[in-house]
């Protein structure tokens, strides 16, 4: 029983750390801040930058990062390079961006989604559930 309890505590701690780590890697805090106020604007793609990296298999992977420019509600022009979107607009195209008034440079073209809003909670909850089930199995096995 003691082993199961120790296992449970360690496994839940690992689930919490995994949830935090995944959330940071997916830029969850930045995205949630951009979506929080519900501010949107139409941005224009002013340039495209391509980046070529090597895949683990050794082949090339090309990423395209658009630089977008938009006007905030208070009239300021903001320019930022999008890194997190699968969207690749052509130069001159318009796209919708989500931003916060406090930090409009952290805008994003990614639309709010349940998964991104709650990724940390979902990963932590799933890990904790599996930790509980595993701990019960450990406690019941003679």
XYZ file of N, CA and C in Angstrom:
426
model
N 0.823 -1.197 0.000
C 0.000 0.000 0.000
C 0.870 1.265 0.000
N 1.958 1.257 0.783
C 2.844 2.417 0.845
C 3.496 2.649 -0.510
N 3.902 1.567 -1.165
C 4.528 1.694 -2.488
C 3.544 2.312 -3.468
N 2.287 1.891 -3.419
C 1.266 2.444 -4.312
C 1.056 3.936 -4.041
N 1.059 4.339 -2.787
C 0.874 5.755 -2.445
C 2.063 6.592 -2.924
N 3.273 6.090 -2.718
C 4.470 6.813 -3.176
C 4.456 6.910 -4.697
N 4.132 5.796 -5.355
C 4.039 5.800 -6.815
C 3.026 6.847 -7.283
N 1.860 6.880 -6.645
C 0.808 7.820 -7.034
C 1.287 9.267 -6.925
N 1.932 9.605 -5.820
C 2.416 10.980 -5.622
C 3.441 11.347 -6.699
N 4.363 10.451 -6.964
C 5.397 10.731 -7.977
C 4.771 10.835 -9.372
N 3.852 9.935 -9.685
C 3.220 9.949 -11.006
C 2.367 11.198 -11.222
N 1.658 11.634 -10.194
C 0.870 12.869 -10.329
C 1.804 14.063 -10.506
N 2.910 14.084 -9.781
C 3.902 15.150 -9.966
C 4.440 15.170 -11.383
N 4.712 13.992 -11.937
C 5.181 13.908 -13.322
C 4.107 14.386 -14.301
N 2.847 14.072 -14.018
C 1.751 14.526 -14.882
C 1.635 16.048 -14.861
N 1.774 16.645 -13.689
C 1.710 18.105 -13.573
C 2.868 18.750 -14.331
N 4.075 18.223 -14.149
C 5.238 18.781 -14.848
C 5.110 18.606 -16.359
N 4.585 17.459 -16.807
C 4.385 17.231 -18.241
C 3.362 18.202 -18.811
N 2.287 18.429 -18.087
C 1.275 19.384 -18.526
C 1.830 20.786 -18.658
N 2.611 21.223 -17.672
C 3.231 22.554 -17.725
C 4.197 22.658 -18.890
N 5.028 21.632 -19.065
C 6.029 21.638 -20.125
C 5.380 21.682 -21.502
N 4.370 20.854 -21.715
C 3.670 20.846 -22.992
C 3.006 22.193 -23.246
N 2.395 22.761 -22.230
C 1.733 24.054 -22.358
C 2.729 25.135 -22.777
N 3.906 25.137 -22.154
C 4.937 26.118 -22.527
C 5.428 25.892 -23.952
N 5.674 24.633 -24.330
C 6.158 24.332 -25.677
C 5.159 24.722 -26.749
N 3.892 24.575 -26.450
C 2.845 24.956 -27.398
C 2.504 26.446 -27.316
N 3.198 27.159 -26.478
C 2.998 28.601 -26.240
C 1.581 28.900 -25.756
N 1.062 28.019 -24.911
C -0.273 28.188 -24.354
C -0.500 29.506 -23.634
N 0.417 29.926 -22.734
C 0.180 31.201 -22.039
C 0.081 32.390 -23.000
N 0.942 32.432 -24.018
C 0.911 33.540 -24.987
C -0.385 33.499 -25.782
N -0.788 32.320 -26.223
C -2.010 32.213 -27.020
C -3.250 32.562 -26.196
N -3.325 32.059 -24.969
C -4.483 32.373 -24.115
C -4.561 33.876 -23.841
N -3.421 34.524 -23.660
C -3.415 35.973 -23.439
C -3.928 36.703 -24.682
N -3.530 36.233 -25.868
C -3.985 36.873 -27.111
C -5.490 36.685 -27.307
N -6.027 35.556 -26.865
C -7.454 35.273 -27.047
C -8.325 35.849 -25.938
N -7.754 36.151 -24.784
C -8.526 36.484 -23.575
C -9.482 37.657 -23.757
N -9.041 38.709 -24.419
C -9.866 39.916 -24.521
C -10.834 39.879 -25.700
N -10.641 38.915 -26.597
C -11.524 38.805 -27.751
C -11.279 39.857 -28.822
N -10.111 40.506 -28.786
C -9.806 41.522 -29.787
C -9.292 40.861 -31.063
N -9.823 41.286 -32.200
C -9.367 40.784 -33.495
C -9.126 41.955 -34.432
N -8.333 41.686 -35.451
C -8.072 42.692 -36.477
C -7.739 41.971 -37.770
N -7.882 42.668 -38.872
C -7.445 42.116 -40.154
C -5.994 42.547 -40.357
N -5.138 41.566 -40.564
C -3.717 41.835 -40.772
C -3.366 41.525 -42.215
N -2.370 42.245 -42.704
C -1.898 42.036 -44.068
C -0.518 41.413 -44.009
N -0.275 40.423 -44.855
C 1.035 39.781 -44.926
C 1.966 40.714 -45.703
N 2.998 41.219 -45.036
C 3.920 42.159 -45.685
C 5.189 41.478 -46.194
N 5.522 40.308 -45.641
C 6.681 39.569 -46.153
C 6.636 38.130 -45.653
N 7.435 37.301 -46.273
C 7.552 35.900 -45.895
C 9.030 35.571 -45.711
N 9.326 34.843 -44.649
C 10.699 34.387 -44.400
C 10.668 32.869 -44.356
N 11.561 32.257 -45.122
C 11.627 30.799 -45.086
C 12.846 30.371 -44.293
N 12.674 29.248 -43.638
C 13.729 28.693 -42.790
C 13.816 27.208 -43.118
N 15.007 26.740 -43.419
C 15.188 25.320 -43.717
C 15.954 24.673 -42.580
N 15.386 23.597 -42.056
C 16.029 22.847 -40.977
C 16.121 21.390 -41.405
N 16.907 20.640 -40.680
C 17.087 19.232 -41.003
C 16.191 18.378 -40.115
N 15.480 17.453 -40.731
C 14.623 16.542 -39.983
C 15.478 15.491 -39.290
N 14.936 14.802 -38.298
C 15.698 13.733 -37.633
C 16.166 12.650 -38.613
N 15.436 12.466 -39.707
C 15.826 11.476 -40.708
C 16.887 12.010 -41.654
N 17.213 13.298 -41.566
C 18.258 13.888 -42.398
C 17.762 14.683 -43.585
N 16.466 14.654 -43.850
C 15.912 15.406 -44.968
C 15.604 16.842 -44.582
N 15.445 17.695 -45.568
C 15.147 19.101 -45.271
C 13.668 19.323 -44.945
N 13.421 20.244 -44.032
C 12.070 20.707 -43.710
C 12.100 22.219 -43.877
N 11.151 22.733 -44.626
C 11.101 24.174 -44.873
C 9.905 24.759 -44.131
N 10.169 25.753 -43.302
C 9.119 26.480 -42.587
C 9.018 27.870 -43.183
N 7.798 28.350 -43.338
C 7.574 29.707 -43.825
C 6.928 30.516 -42.707
N 7.529 31.646 -42.380
C 7.023 32.519 -41.319
C 6.591 33.852 -41.943
N 5.279 34.113 -41.959
C 4.820 35.391 -42.500
C 5.003 36.534 -41.488
N 5.357 37.686 -41.982
C 5.347 38.895 -41.168
C 4.035 39.600 -41.475
N 3.253 39.822 -40.414
C 1.922 40.390 -40.552
C 1.871 41.769 -39.917
N 1.042 42.620 -40.487
C 0.904 43.988 -39.977
C -0.585 44.295 -39.826
N -0.938 44.884 -38.657
C -2.343 45.223 -38.409
C -2.426 46.471 -37.549
N -3.628 47.035 -37.504
C -3.906 48.200 -36.662
C -4.728 47.762 -35.468
N -4.306 48.209 -34.279
C -5.063 47.918 -33.069
C -6.276 48.830 -32.997
N -7.169 48.559 -32.061
C -8.366 49.393 -31.895
C -8.022 50.839 -31.563
N -6.867 51.043 -30.903
C -6.490 52.420 -30.559
C -5.629 53.074 -31.634
N -5.503 52.456 -32.816
C -4.843 53.078 -33.961
C -3.366 52.802 -34.140
N -2.739 52.026 -33.273
C -1.317 51.715 -33.425
C -1.122 50.627 -34.487
N -0.079 50.773 -35.282
C 0.264 49.752 -36.271
C 1.248 48.788 -35.636
N 0.939 47.513 -35.727
C 1.763 46.468 -35.119
C 2.211 45.510 -36.211
N 3.485 45.148 -36.163
C 4.042 44.179 -37.097
C 4.649 43.043 -36.284
N 4.362 41.803 -36.679
C 4.921 40.660 -35.960
C 5.114 39.492 -36.920
N 6.022 38.604 -36.557
C 6.264 37.406 -37.349
C 5.540 36.235 -36.697
N 4.682 35.580 -37.462
C 3.912 34.443 -36.948
C 4.748 33.171 -37.045
N 4.824 32.446 -35.914
C 5.586 31.205 -35.874
C 4.714 29.992 -35.621
N 3.550 30.175 -35.029
C 2.752 29.057 -34.539
C 1.598 28.643 -35.433
N 1.457 29.210 -36.587
C 0.302 28.912 -37.414
C 0.667 27.984 -38.564
N -0.279 27.167 -38.951
C -0.095 26.348 -40.147
C -0.489 27.153 -41.394
N -1.046 28.309 -41.157
C -1.488 29.190 -42.220
C -0.281 29.843 -42.897
N -0.231 29.792 -44.217
C 0.851 30.465 -44.944
C 0.224 31.377 -45.993
N -0.061 32.612 -45.599
C -0.657 33.523 -46.568
C 0.396 33.984 -47.588
N -0.068 34.380 -48.753
C 0.823 34.978 -49.744
C 1.024 36.445 -49.381
N 2.076 37.017 -49.876
C 2.341 38.440 -49.623
C 1.149 39.252 -50.131
N 0.628 40.136 -49.276
C -0.518 40.967 -49.620
C -1.856 40.403 -49.152
N -1.899 39.121 -48.796
C -3.140 38.512 -48.304
C -3.521 39.066 -46.934
N -4.817 39.035 -46.649
C -5.318 39.458 -45.338
C -5.727 38.233 -44.538
N -5.452 38.282 -43.245
C -5.827 37.212 -42.327
C -6.327 37.844 -41.033
N -7.122 37.095 -40.284
C -7.603 37.565 -38.984
C -6.556 37.241 -37.922
N -6.253 38.230 -37.075
C -5.341 38.004 -35.956
C -6.072 38.270 -34.648
N -5.629 37.591 -33.612
C -6.169 37.730 -32.253
C -5.059 38.353 -31.423
N -5.400 39.365 -30.617
C -4.358 40.046 -29.848
C -4.914 40.589 -28.546
N -3.997 40.922 -27.647
C -4.404 41.578 -26.398
C -3.963 43.036 -26.472
N -4.735 43.913 -25.863
C -4.390 45.336 -25.874
C -3.089 45.589 -25.126
N -2.809 44.789 -24.105
C -1.598 44.981 -23.307
C -0.330 44.594 -24.070
N -0.419 43.615 -24.961
C 0.765 43.154 -25.678
C 0.389 42.723 -27.095
N 0.091 43.683 -27.968
C -0.366 43.322 -29.312
C 0.700 42.629 -30.163
N 1.972 42.771 -29.825
C 3.029 42.081 -30.584
C 2.984 40.565 -30.402
N 2.267 40.088 -29.388
C 2.095 38.656 -29.171
C 0.826 38.140 -29.845
N 0.428 38.791 -30.911
C -0.770 38.387 -31.647
C -0.540 37.034 -32.306
N -1.638 36.414 -32.713
C -1.564 35.129 -33.389
C -2.678 35.011 -34.413
N -2.443 34.192 -35.422
C -3.496 33.894 -36.386
C -4.259 32.640 -35.989
N -3.783 31.940 -34.960
C -4.463 30.715 -34.512
C -5.774 31.065 -33.832
N -6.833 30.453 -34.293
C -8.148 30.686 -33.701
C -8.228 29.974 -32.352
N -8.984 30.529 -31.423
C -9.131 29.864 -30.118
C -9.708 28.462 -30.284
N -9.161 27.536 -29.522
C -9.668 26.168 -29.566
C -9.712 25.603 -28.153
N -10.622 24.681 -27.940
C -10.755 24.060 -26.632
C -9.453 23.379 -26.224
N -8.843 22.642 -27.144
C -7.611 21.912 -26.846
C -6.477 22.815 -26.386
N -6.280 23.927 -27.088
C -5.194 24.834 -26.700
C -5.522 25.595 -25.417
N -6.769 25.926 -25.233
C -7.138 26.641 -24.011
C -6.958 25.766 -22.768
N -7.144 24.456 -22.935
C -7.141 23.553 -21.787
C -6.098 22.452 -21.877
N -5.074 22.620 -22.712
C -4.062 21.567 -22.906
C -3.409 21.161 -21.591
N -3.047 22.132 -20.800
C -2.378 21.839 -19.524
C -3.281 21.015 -18.600
N -4.520 21.410 -18.483
C -5.468 20.705 -17.625
C -5.752 19.303 -18.152
N -5.904 19.168 -19.465
C -6.197 17.865 -20.054
C -5.046 16.885 -19.849
N -3.816 17.335 -20.081
C -2.649 16.453 -19.917
C -2.478 16.085 -18.448
N -2.590 17.071 -17.566
C -2.454 16.802 -16.135
C -3.553 15.863 -15.647
N -4.784 16.080 -16.078
C -5.896 15.229 -15.672
C -5.748 13.803 -16.177
N -5.357 13.650 -17.436
C -5.185 12.297 -17.992
C -4.048 11.572 -17.276
N -2.940 12.266 -17.049
C -1.819 11.648 -16.340
C -2.184 11.268 -14.923
N -2.940 12.119 -14.253
C -3.360 11.833 -12.881
C -4.330 10.652 -12.832
N -5.208 10.573 -13.825
C -6.131 9.444 -13.885
C -5.365 8.127 -14.046
N -4.407 8.111 -14.968
C -3.619 6.890 -15.165
C -2.759 6.583 -13.948
N -2.295 7.611 -13.253
C -1.533 7.388 -12.015
C -2.426 6.722 -10.967
N -3.664 7.186 -10.860
C -4.602 6.598 -9.898
C -4.898 5.134 -10.229
N -5.205 4.882 -11.494
C -5.504 3.496 -11.895
C -4.290 2.607 -11.641
N -3.107 3.070 -12.009
C -1.880 2.274 -11.787
C -1.632 2.035 -10.303
N -1.834 3.059 -9.498
C -1.621 2.924 -8.048
C -2.600 1.913 -7.445
N -3.850 1.921 -7.901
C -4.836 0.950 -7.404
C -4.414 -0.459 -7.799
N -3.954 -0.624 -9.030
C -3.500 -1.944 -9.470
C -2.297 -2.402 -8.623
N -1.353 -1.499 -8.393
C -0.181 -1.838 -7.566
C -0.614 -2.233 -6.154
N -1.580 -1.510 -5.603
C -2.029 -1.786 -4.241
C -2.767 -3.126 -4.150
N -3.455 -3.514 -5.216
C -4.247 -4.737 -5.176
C -3.452 -5.999 -5.519
N -2.325 -5.838 -6.189
C -1.506 -7.001 -6.551
C -0.725 -7.454 -5.328
N -0.842 -8.751 -4.979
C -0.156 -9.232 -3.750
C 1.348 -9.315 -3.931
